XYZ file of C-alpha atoms in Angstrom:
604
model
C 0.000 0.000 0.000
C 1.316 3.455 -0.679
C 2.319 5.642 2.202
C 0.285 8.621 3.400
C 2.416 11.059 1.459
C 1.931 9.175 -1.800
C -1.789 8.779 -1.181
C -2.064 12.478 -0.506
C -0.120 13.219 -3.695
C -2.358 10.967 -5.749
C -5.497 12.582 -4.351
C -4.051 16.038 -4.938
C -3.064 15.049 -8.479
C -6.513 13.688 -9.197
C -8.112 16.871 -7.903
C -5.739 18.956 -9.988
C -6.564 16.941 -13.102
C -10.265 17.364 -12.444
C -9.792 21.096 -12.047
C -7.797 21.233 -15.273
C -10.526 19.333 -17.124
C -13.198 21.613 -15.718
C -11.150 24.659 -16.698
C -10.584 23.338 -20.218
C -14.261 22.556 -20.593
C -15.162 26.067 -19.462
C -12.672 27.559 -21.919
C -14.028 25.415 -24.743
C -17.579 26.443 -23.940
C -16.541 30.075 -23.797
C -14.701 29.735 -27.110
C -17.717 27.991 -28.652
C -20.002 30.744 -27.362
C -17.663 33.438 -28.639
C -17.612 31.837 -32.077
C -21.323 32.513 -32.553
C -21.841 35.389 -34.921
C -23.431 38.126 -32.742
C -25.485 39.198 -35.769
C -27.381 35.901 -35.341
C -29.251 37.689 -32.541
C -30.493 40.365 -34.993
C -29.498 43.059 -32.489
C -29.766 46.073 -34.798
C -33.232 47.596 -34.855
C -34.988 50.134 -37.133
C -33.043 49.146 -40.286
C -29.678 49.400 -38.548
C -26.962 47.304 -40.213
C -25.112 44.696 -38.144
C -21.349 44.505 -38.819
C -19.283 41.779 -37.139
C -15.817 42.552 -35.759
C -13.583 39.690 -34.689
C -15.286 36.669 -33.171
C -17.641 38.173 -30.639
C -18.031 41.899 -31.308
C -20.459 43.758 -33.507
C -21.521 47.278 -34.283
C -24.850 48.601 -35.531
C -24.638 51.229 -38.248
C -27.574 53.539 -37.470
C -26.854 56.060 -40.231
C -30.018 57.813 -41.430
C -32.312 55.484 -39.495
C -33.551 58.215 -37.144
C -32.223 56.201 -34.198
C -28.948 55.912 -32.304
C -27.391 53.858 -29.531
C -25.570 50.499 -29.560
C -28.565 48.733 -31.205
C -30.244 51.703 -32.938
C -33.047 51.748 -30.378
C -32.930 55.335 -29.079
C -35.060 57.654 -31.234
C -33.835 61.067 -32.268
C -36.087 63.993 -31.321
C -37.965 64.266 -34.619
C -38.264 60.496 -34.870
C -39.855 60.374 -31.435
C -42.222 63.183 -32.460
C -43.239 61.454 -35.713
C -43.699 58.073 -34.068
C -45.917 59.606 -31.386
C -48.243 61.037 -34.029
C -48.091 58.181 -36.571
C -51.241 56.004 -36.606
C -50.893 52.247 -36.880
C -51.329 50.476 -40.258
C -54.485 48.945 -38.847
C -55.929 52.409 -38.246
C -55.107 53.465 -41.826
C -56.716 50.316 -43.202
C -59.880 50.863 -41.169
C -60.265 54.458 -42.336
C -59.632 53.541 -45.986
C -62.151 50.692 -45.944
C -64.962 52.473 -44.088
C -66.967 55.711 -44.418
C -67.770 55.303 -48.107
C -69.892 58.472 -48.114
C -66.808 60.483 -47.099
C -64.561 58.866 -49.718
C -67.147 59.524 -52.432
C -66.683 63.212 -51.648
C -62.870 63.045 -51.383
C -62.568 61.173 -54.693
C -64.062 64.170 -56.488
C -61.750 66.787 -54.959
C -58.052 67.701 -55.002
C -57.672 65.636 -51.825
C -57.686 62.449 -53.907
C -54.458 63.399 -55.703
C -52.866 64.603 -52.484
C -53.650 61.358 -50.652
C -52.576 59.239 -53.631
C -49.216 61.028 -53.685
C -48.737 60.308 -49.986
C -49.628 56.634 -50.508
C -47.128 56.316 -53.357
C -44.222 58.059 -51.632
C -44.657 56.393 -48.247
C -44.957 52.938 -49.806
C -42.135 53.372 -52.307
C -39.711 54.648 -49.661
C -39.912 51.295 -47.883
C -38.110 49.611 -50.801
C -34.342 50.236 -51.006
C -33.133 51.740 -54.250
C -30.445 51.013 -55.384
C -30.754 47.369 -54.277
C -28.777 46.096 -51.320
C -28.281 42.354 -50.874
C -28.744 39.130 -52.774
C -28.622 35.465 -51.800
C -24.848 35.321 -52.301
C -23.841 38.575 -50.624
C -25.186 39.467 -47.184
C -23.394 42.810 -47.299
C -23.354 45.763 -49.679
C -21.271 44.927 -52.742
C -20.950 45.914 -56.360
C -21.809 42.380 -57.425
C -25.085 42.435 -55.477
C -25.936 45.737 -57.176
C -24.901 44.946 -60.727
C -25.657 41.238 -61.198
C -29.201 41.238 -62.600
C -29.255 37.433 -62.637
C -30.069 37.503 -58.937
C -33.247 38.506 -57.223
C -32.371 41.255 -54.768
C -33.211 40.945 -51.055
C -34.707 43.334 -48.538
C -32.960 41.663 -45.600
C -29.672 39.748 -45.792
C -29.667 35.995 -45.207
C -29.470 34.547 -41.702
C -25.721 34.107 -41.036
C -24.653 30.611 -41.979
C -23.014 29.713 -38.648
C -25.899 30.534 -36.285
C -26.891 28.083 -33.514
C -30.362 27.571 -35.021
C -31.675 27.874 -38.599
C -33.446 31.145 -37.686
C -30.623 32.721 -35.673
C -30.520 31.812 -31.988
C -34.188 31.171 -31.210
C -36.334 28.128 -31.849
C -35.572 24.455 -32.314
C -32.295 23.212 -33.755
C -34.166 21.791 -36.715
C -37.078 23.371 -38.559
C -40.255 21.300 -38.990
C -40.800 19.250 -42.137
C -42.211 21.565 -44.865
C -44.719 18.878 -45.818
C -46.064 18.823 -42.261
C -46.362 22.623 -42.186
C -48.249 22.615 -45.483
C -50.594 19.771 -44.555
C -51.369 21.027 -41.047
C -51.823 24.731 -41.729
C -52.357 25.311 -45.454
C -54.172 22.292 -46.925
C -57.814 22.948 -47.868
C -60.519 20.898 -46.196
C -63.374 22.937 -47.622
C -63.211 25.753 -50.186
C -63.471 29.183 -48.521
C -64.409 31.976 -50.966
C -62.685 35.327 -50.647
C -64.875 37.714 -48.619
C -63.976 40.546 -51.017
C -65.699 38.715 -53.869
C -62.532 38.099 -55.872
C -63.104 35.986 -58.990
C -61.014 33.840 -61.313
C -60.474 36.749 -63.728
C -58.370 38.235 -60.937
C -56.667 34.931 -60.119
C -55.518 34.320 -63.690
C -54.552 37.968 -64.202
C -52.331 37.754 -61.109
C -50.563 34.698 -62.513
C -50.298 36.086 -66.022
C -49.072 39.527 -64.948
C -46.440 38.382 -62.437
C -44.821 35.823 -64.735
C -43.088 38.654 -66.562
C -40.873 39.382 -63.523
C -41.078 36.251 -61.346
C -38.866 33.913 -63.350
C -36.948 31.831 -60.825
C -34.162 30.037 -62.652
C -33.493 26.805 -60.779
C -30.835 25.621 -63.218
C -28.480 28.289 -61.864
C -29.453 27.647 -58.233
C -31.980 29.269 -55.953
C -32.178 33.029 -55.791
C -31.611 33.503 -59.517
C -34.031 34.899 -62.078
C -34.134 34.045 -65.769
C -33.692 37.024 -68.035
C -32.717 40.567 -67.125
C -36.168 42.093 -66.683
C -37.007 43.299 -63.170
C -40.271 45.035 -63.814
C -43.205 45.534 -66.161
C -41.587 44.921 -69.547
C -44.261 42.611 -71.026
C -41.683 39.908 -71.633
C -44.535 37.455 -70.977
C -46.124 38.827 -74.169
C -43.038 39.492 -76.300
C -40.504 36.995 -74.955
C -37.539 37.561 -72.662
C -34.920 37.271 -75.411
C -34.550 38.935 -78.783
C -34.617 35.561 -80.552
C -37.917 34.647 -78.916
C -39.367 38.061 -79.742
C -38.363 37.766 -83.387
C -39.932 34.310 -83.630
C -43.229 35.784 -82.398
C -43.216 38.860 -84.649
C -44.910 39.075 -88.020
C -42.466 41.797 -89.187
C -45.267 43.574 -90.956
C -47.048 46.690 -89.657
C -45.502 46.120 -86.218
C -47.707 43.133 -85.526
C -47.242 39.818 -83.773
C -47.886 36.511 -85.524
C -51.355 35.056 -85.168
C -53.728 32.473 -86.567
C -57.422 32.866 -87.384
C -59.813 30.140 -86.215
C -63.545 30.499 -86.857
C -63.038 34.157 -87.637
C -61.203 34.871 -84.349
C -57.538 35.755 -83.765
C -55.507 33.403 -81.563
C -51.787 32.943 -80.836
C -49.798 31.022 -83.452
C -48.731 27.434 -82.937
C -45.153 26.357 -82.348
C -45.160 25.218 -85.972
C -45.769 28.823 -87.049
C -43.475 30.314 -84.377
C -40.799 27.744 -83.573
C -40.063 28.515 -79.913
C -39.899 26.349 -76.805
C -43.157 25.992 -74.871
C -43.715 23.787 -71.830
C -46.282 21.215 -72.871
C -46.581 17.483 -72.101
C -45.370 15.232 -74.867
C -48.893 14.008 -75.624
C -49.970 17.481 -76.823
C -49.417 17.621 -80.603
C -47.483 20.560 -82.061
C -50.530 21.915 -83.919
C -52.266 22.363 -80.530
C -49.367 24.059 -78.782
C -49.801 27.830 -78.719
C -46.626 29.930 -78.955
C -46.530 33.012 -76.698
C -43.974 35.098 -74.822
C -43.947 33.077 -71.587
C -43.136 29.413 -72.067
C -45.278 28.159 -69.160
C -48.605 29.697 -70.222
C -49.782 26.476 -71.840
C -50.317 25.208 -68.301
C -53.716 26.879 -67.789
C -56.437 27.999 -70.229
C -56.888 31.128 -68.098
C -53.307 32.188 -68.790
C -53.674 31.527 -72.508
C -56.924 33.531 -72.490
C -55.031 36.595 -71.262
C -52.179 35.904 -73.709
C -54.773 35.969 -76.509
C -56.295 39.243 -75.290
C -52.911 40.992 -75.180
C -51.978 39.605 -78.616
C -55.198 41.037 -80.051
C -54.648 44.329 -78.229
C -51.110 44.637 -79.613
C -52.259 44.128 -83.187
C -55.266 46.426 -82.660
C -53.026 49.252 -81.420
C -50.674 48.653 -84.362
C -53.599 49.308 -86.700
C -54.405 52.540 -84.848
C -50.810 53.753 -85.052
C -50.484 52.704 -88.698
C -53.452 54.902 -89.550
C -51.980 57.814 -87.582
C -48.433 57.350 -88.933
C -48.505 55.853 -92.450
C -44.770 56.604 -92.870
C -43.654 54.575 -89.874
C -41.887 51.290 -90.550
C -42.539 47.951 -88.873
C -39.955 48.462 -86.127
C -41.262 51.825 -84.958
C -44.833 50.572 -84.966
C -43.833 47.519 -82.916
C -41.703 49.393 -80.385
C -44.222 52.195 -79.825
C -47.075 49.711 -79.455
C -45.077 47.860 -76.816
C -44.701 51.080 -74.805
C -48.431 51.715 -75.074
C -49.250 48.222 -73.824
C -46.821 48.653 -70.918
C -48.704 51.830 -70.009
C -52.051 50.069 -70.338
C -50.843 47.279 -68.077
C -49.724 49.636 -65.314
C -52.980 51.587 -65.554
C -55.064 48.401 -65.250
C -52.948 47.035 -62.410
C -53.227 50.186 -60.287
C -56.789 51.269 -61.004
C -58.487 47.870 -61.379
C -56.280 45.161 -59.857
C -54.726 46.916 -56.832
C -57.934 48.891 -56.302
C -59.884 45.657 -55.910
C -57.204 43.972 -53.822
C -56.904 46.859 -51.364
C -60.608 47.148 -50.628
C -60.021 50.904 -50.248
C -62.760 53.448 -50.848
C -60.039 55.903 -51.891
C -60.085 55.728 -55.683
C -56.538 54.875 -56.725
C -55.072 56.765 -59.650
C -52.304 56.139 -62.159
C -50.696 59.518 -62.749
C -46.885 59.520 -62.936
C -46.808 63.325 -62.778
C -47.661 63.160 -59.076
C -44.070 62.014 -58.433
C -42.278 64.477 -60.711
C -41.648 67.029 -57.976
C -39.931 64.629 -55.569
C -36.785 62.510 -55.594
C -37.656 59.168 -57.181
C -35.489 56.542 -58.873
C -36.848 55.072 -62.098
C -35.350 51.634 -61.753
C -36.508 48.473 -60.038
C -35.196 45.134 -58.842
C -37.431 42.224 -57.965
C -36.850 40.926 -54.440
C -36.933 37.267 -53.471
C -39.262 38.196 -50.597
C -41.764 39.667 -53.076
C -41.593 36.464 -55.097
C -42.275 34.387 -51.966
C -45.086 36.666 -50.803
C -46.898 36.418 -54.139
C -47.557 32.672 -54.036
C -51.340 32.968 -53.882
C -52.370 29.464 -54.912
C -55.273 29.526 -52.458
C -57.086 31.611 -55.098
C -57.627 28.468 -57.146
C -61.047 26.746 -56.653
C -61.890 23.063 -56.325
C -63.130 22.873 -59.922
C -63.165 25.230 -62.880
C -66.725 25.939 -64.005
C -67.093 26.724 -67.714
C -70.757 27.248 -68.604
C -72.504 24.153 -67.209
C -69.454 21.918 -67.091
C -67.050 21.441 -64.161
C -63.408 20.697 -64.930
C -61.127 19.016 -62.412
C -57.460 19.994 -62.174
C -56.525 16.934 -64.230
C -58.869 17.930 -67.076
C -58.160 21.676 -66.874
C -54.359 21.767 -66.734
C -52.681 21.694 -70.159
C -56.100 21.658 -71.838
C -54.819 23.228 -75.031
C -58.116 22.957 -76.901
C -60.359 24.691 -74.337
C -59.526 28.197 -75.599
C -60.622 27.294 -79.127
C -63.555 25.145 -78.002
C -65.178 27.849 -75.893
C -63.663 31.118 -77.134
C -62.432 34.117 -75.180
C -65.904 35.559 -74.457
C -67.168 32.389 -72.787
C -64.015 31.974 -70.694
C -64.155 35.622 -69.563
C -67.805 35.311 -68.556
C -67.224 32.007 -66.742
C -64.137 33.233 -64.857
C -65.914 36.476 -63.931
C -68.767 34.554 -62.331
C -66.663 32.097 -60.323
C -65.356 32.931 -56.856
C -61.661 32.687 -56.055
C -60.472 31.513 -52.646
C -59.378 33.485 -49.620
C -55.579 33.582 -49.427
C -54.559 34.232 -45.824
C -55.753 33.184 -42.389
C -57.472 29.995 -43.553
C -56.455 26.537 -44.747
C -57.322 26.964 -48.397
C -54.724 25.493 -50.795
C -56.068 22.639 -52.931
C -54.288 19.313 -52.484
C -53.372 19.198 -56.185
C -51.136 22.276 -55.850
C -50.039 21.959 -52.213
C -46.613 20.863 -53.458
C -46.033 24.438 -54.651
C -46.344 25.726 -51.071
C -43.978 22.997 -49.879
C -41.475 24.124 -52.510
C -41.731 27.762 -51.389
C -40.910 26.779 -47.791
C -37.981 24.648 -48.954
C -36.675 27.502 -51.089
C -36.889 29.985 -48.212
C -34.693 27.702 -46.134
C -32.122 27.279 -48.863
C -31.994 31.076 -49.153
C -31.924 31.459 -45.332
C -34.685 34.056 -45.138
C -34.841 35.859 -41.821
C -37.707 35.182 -39.376
C -41.191 36.565 -39.988
C -40.931 39.095 -37.151
C -37.752 40.605 -38.607
C -39.704 41.405 -41.762
C -42.573 42.805 -39.689
C -40.116 45.216 -38.090
C -38.450 46.053 -41.406
C -41.774 47.241 -42.828
C -42.699 49.290 -39.767
C -45.091 46.761 -38.252
C -45.250 45.798 -34.602
C -43.680 42.355 -34.124
C -46.000 39.645 -32.859
C -45.417 38.426 -29.322
C -46.837 34.925 -29.709
C -48.267 32.366 -32.100
C -51.715 33.074 -30.692
C -51.381 36.742 -31.616
C -50.487 35.671 -35.162
C -53.352 33.212 -35.623
C -56.050 34.725 -33.433
C -56.845 31.316 -31.915
C -55.333 28.755 -29.536
C -55.294 25.279 -31.109
C -53.218 26.078 -34.170
C -51.005 28.405 -32.114
C -50.146 25.529 -29.765
C -49.271 23.257 -32.699
C -47.021 25.927 -34.200
C -45.263 26.496 -30.894
C -44.527 22.789 -30.561
C -43.081 22.650 -34.076
C -41.021 25.871 -33.970
C -40.225 26.198 -30.264
C -40.260 29.991 -30.239
C -42.224 32.587 -32.204
C -38.981 34.362 -33.130
C -38.240 31.296 -35.281
C -41.485 31.630 -37.286
C -40.721 31.471 -41.006
C -41.575 34.192 -43.516
C -43.924 32.446 -45.969
C -45.855 30.309 -43.458
C -46.247 33.420 -41.301
C -47.795 35.333 -44.186
C -50.226 32.552 -45.038
C -51.213 31.644 -41.470
C -51.619 35.204 -40.166
C -55.245 35.972 -39.287
C -57.009 37.856 -42.064
C -58.218 41.403 -41.593
C -62.029 41.739 -41.333
C -63.713 41.035 -44.703
C -60.300 40.850 -46.348
C -58.572 38.378 -48.616
C -55.492 38.159 -46.363
C -53.754 39.543 -43.273
C -52.005 42.782 -42.437
C -48.476 41.681 -43.333
C -49.159 40.824 -46.985
C -50.847 44.209 -47.450
C -48.126 46.229 -45.746
C -45.231 44.327 -47.341
C -46.730 43.635 -50.752
C -48.026 47.133 -51.512
C -44.583 48.830 -51.370
C -43.095 46.228 -53.724
C -46.017 46.594 -56.143
C -46.252 50.383 -56.271
C -42.490 50.901 -56.410
C -42.210 48.379 -59.242
C -45.042 49.964 -61.225
C -44.190 53.663 -60.821
C -40.438 53.177 -61.286
C -41.020 51.977 -64.831
C -39.144 54.189 -67.345
C -42.376 55.200 -69.088
C -43.421 56.902 -65.826
C -40.348 59.160 -65.783
C -40.501 62.856 -66.789
C -38.401 62.046 -69.870
C -40.801 59.387 -71.190
C -44.227 60.421 -69.881
C -45.496 62.584 -72.739
C -47.628 62.017 -75.845
C -44.733 61.724 -78.313
C -43.432 58.592 -76.535
C -46.708 56.851 -77.383
C -47.067 58.102 -80.943
C -49.010 61.273 -80.103
C -52.271 62.101 -78.360
C -54.133 59.063 -79.690
C -51.625 56.593 -78.285
C -51.356 58.571 -75.028
C -55.134 58.456 -74.679
C -55.117 54.671 -75.102
C -52.821 54.467 -72.055
C -54.732 56.995 -69.965
C -58.145 55.415 -70.561
C -57.125 51.749 -70.261
C -59.172 49.378 -68.104
C -59.802 45.676 -67.766
C -63.195 46.077 -69.362
C -61.761 47.890 -72.396
C -58.986 45.302 -72.775
C -61.633 42.603 -73.097
C -64.415 44.427 -74.907
C -62.229 46.006 -77.606
C -60.851 42.591 -78.493
C -63.913 40.333 -78.701
C -66.946 40.365 -81.005
C -69.469 40.531 -78.167
C -68.531 42.140 -74.854
C -69.299 39.801 -71.938
C -71.373 41.357 -69.144
C -69.828 42.489 -65.851
C -66.143 42.266 -66.816
C -64.350 42.888 -63.508
C -62.048 41.367 -60.892
C -64.986 40.573 -58.620
C -68.075 38.457 -59.053
C -71.111 40.356 -60.415
C -73.266 42.383 -58.020
C -70.946 41.530 -55.168
C -72.110 42.703 -51.755
C -69.858 42.535 -48.692
C -72.935 41.995 -46.584
C -73.765 38.597 -48.080
C -73.779 36.261 -45.113
C -72.429 33.253 -46.988
C -69.271 35.156 -47.897
C -68.423 36.693 -44.560
C -65.046 35.739 -43.126
C -65.276 32.587 -41.085
C -64.359 32.919 -37.391
C -60.787 32.030 -36.519
C -61.997 28.962 -34.600
C -62.912 27.359 -37.944
C -59.346 27.526 -39.283
């Protein structure tokens, strides 16, 4: 046996070793903690920019935010004054959607223009211009600015080395996207939009946005095909010069067409040899050739493609009569500018007007912005692309006259346009309700996979949490899942899956958020989507002081076509018999109809 001295030495040595191990473990934990990027905590508020220094230090750049302090949380005097007086977005929405008698008066006075100018400037100022980040660069760089192959981003990606996928909050692993979609988005029973939105709106939304939402998966996520980042009508004319030339007639400025039963329709791929996405079983003579290669997917998209084709050729005839000396190229190019103007006019005064539910009559008048600083350029953001996935608009069946078409019989039905004609499709889509988008489980099972793909994409692109976007757009962050949903059962399920509300994802948050009263979706889509939309529309070059004048559009006649455009005119000037009630809402819609009122949150 060892002597007392040796035993004491061994005990002392063991204690020393234990202390050393404990010390090393503490140092390792400290080093591991220090290695966490402090920007993972999203410490910088009010648009402050987080910059990491070393391993564990950061600074918030509060320049021109109106705030100061370590985390940009202390308001400057005028900021405090403005914030004290500024009503909440909910208050604005209530005022704009109530008191119709008052708005009927305002809409006929100078106050309409004054309020419209405020709406445009306040909304547009929320979108950074020039662009800031993209999915490759989470900091300001020349590449992020100049590389048009990327979607831009409003917020940089979540740093790659954060403890959790959403920064530092929430579970270590995000829930399965399929589970999220099936639990919170999958339709059990069709819920019509309480604003009376119809399928004319639903198909217009798809048709219109495909000119600037062109995710290019072959290059990786976060990329867009083509260089267009705005309303350029590339979905009508093609996104490359080769595609455009294949679609042009090269006579009198017109596009190629075919005549069937006395009506003008798009040419086939045999007449315009371009790539179109059709299943192999669709013969070439039944494949329409148009600017956007995916429009063969739905007859509603091809209906709009036909209307714009007819409108282009109609305007060419008008310009040809006004300018008999103009050649084909000038007729084509000027007509394209006119149709761009028509599109923006329709989107603001018909499409956005309906979507907003406002009693303020929206107005397309670029001159309202001429006296202020405004940049006439636009970049499409990946967040805008995610936000605009409104597949809940689609019904259970598509009702054409007395026949109901399932998804299987409607999708890639290349003969439906010719079988029924534009007038019948317009009338049928006008009369059929579209679904409510937000706050309810309303995506049809056939297209639920699209929502799953959006969630997967957002994770690959490391989008910041939903609350960070709420704050970025001047909205109060939610404090709980129950505050988001307005009920308890779904909130509890979300909390179990995510662990913490600060880990709530962007797209699911938008779709699950409780809808505003009698509205198609919740507050966040309105307050985030409107700035993207209005900035993108009014920053078009034709809206600039240099372009916005009659000569750009071939003189007063062409300028008048732009300034008097409407959805109804687009349809009725391009069909033999104008269908009744052409609009983005079902005929004679009344918000008071009991069967269309928003269902209580307990029925989600």
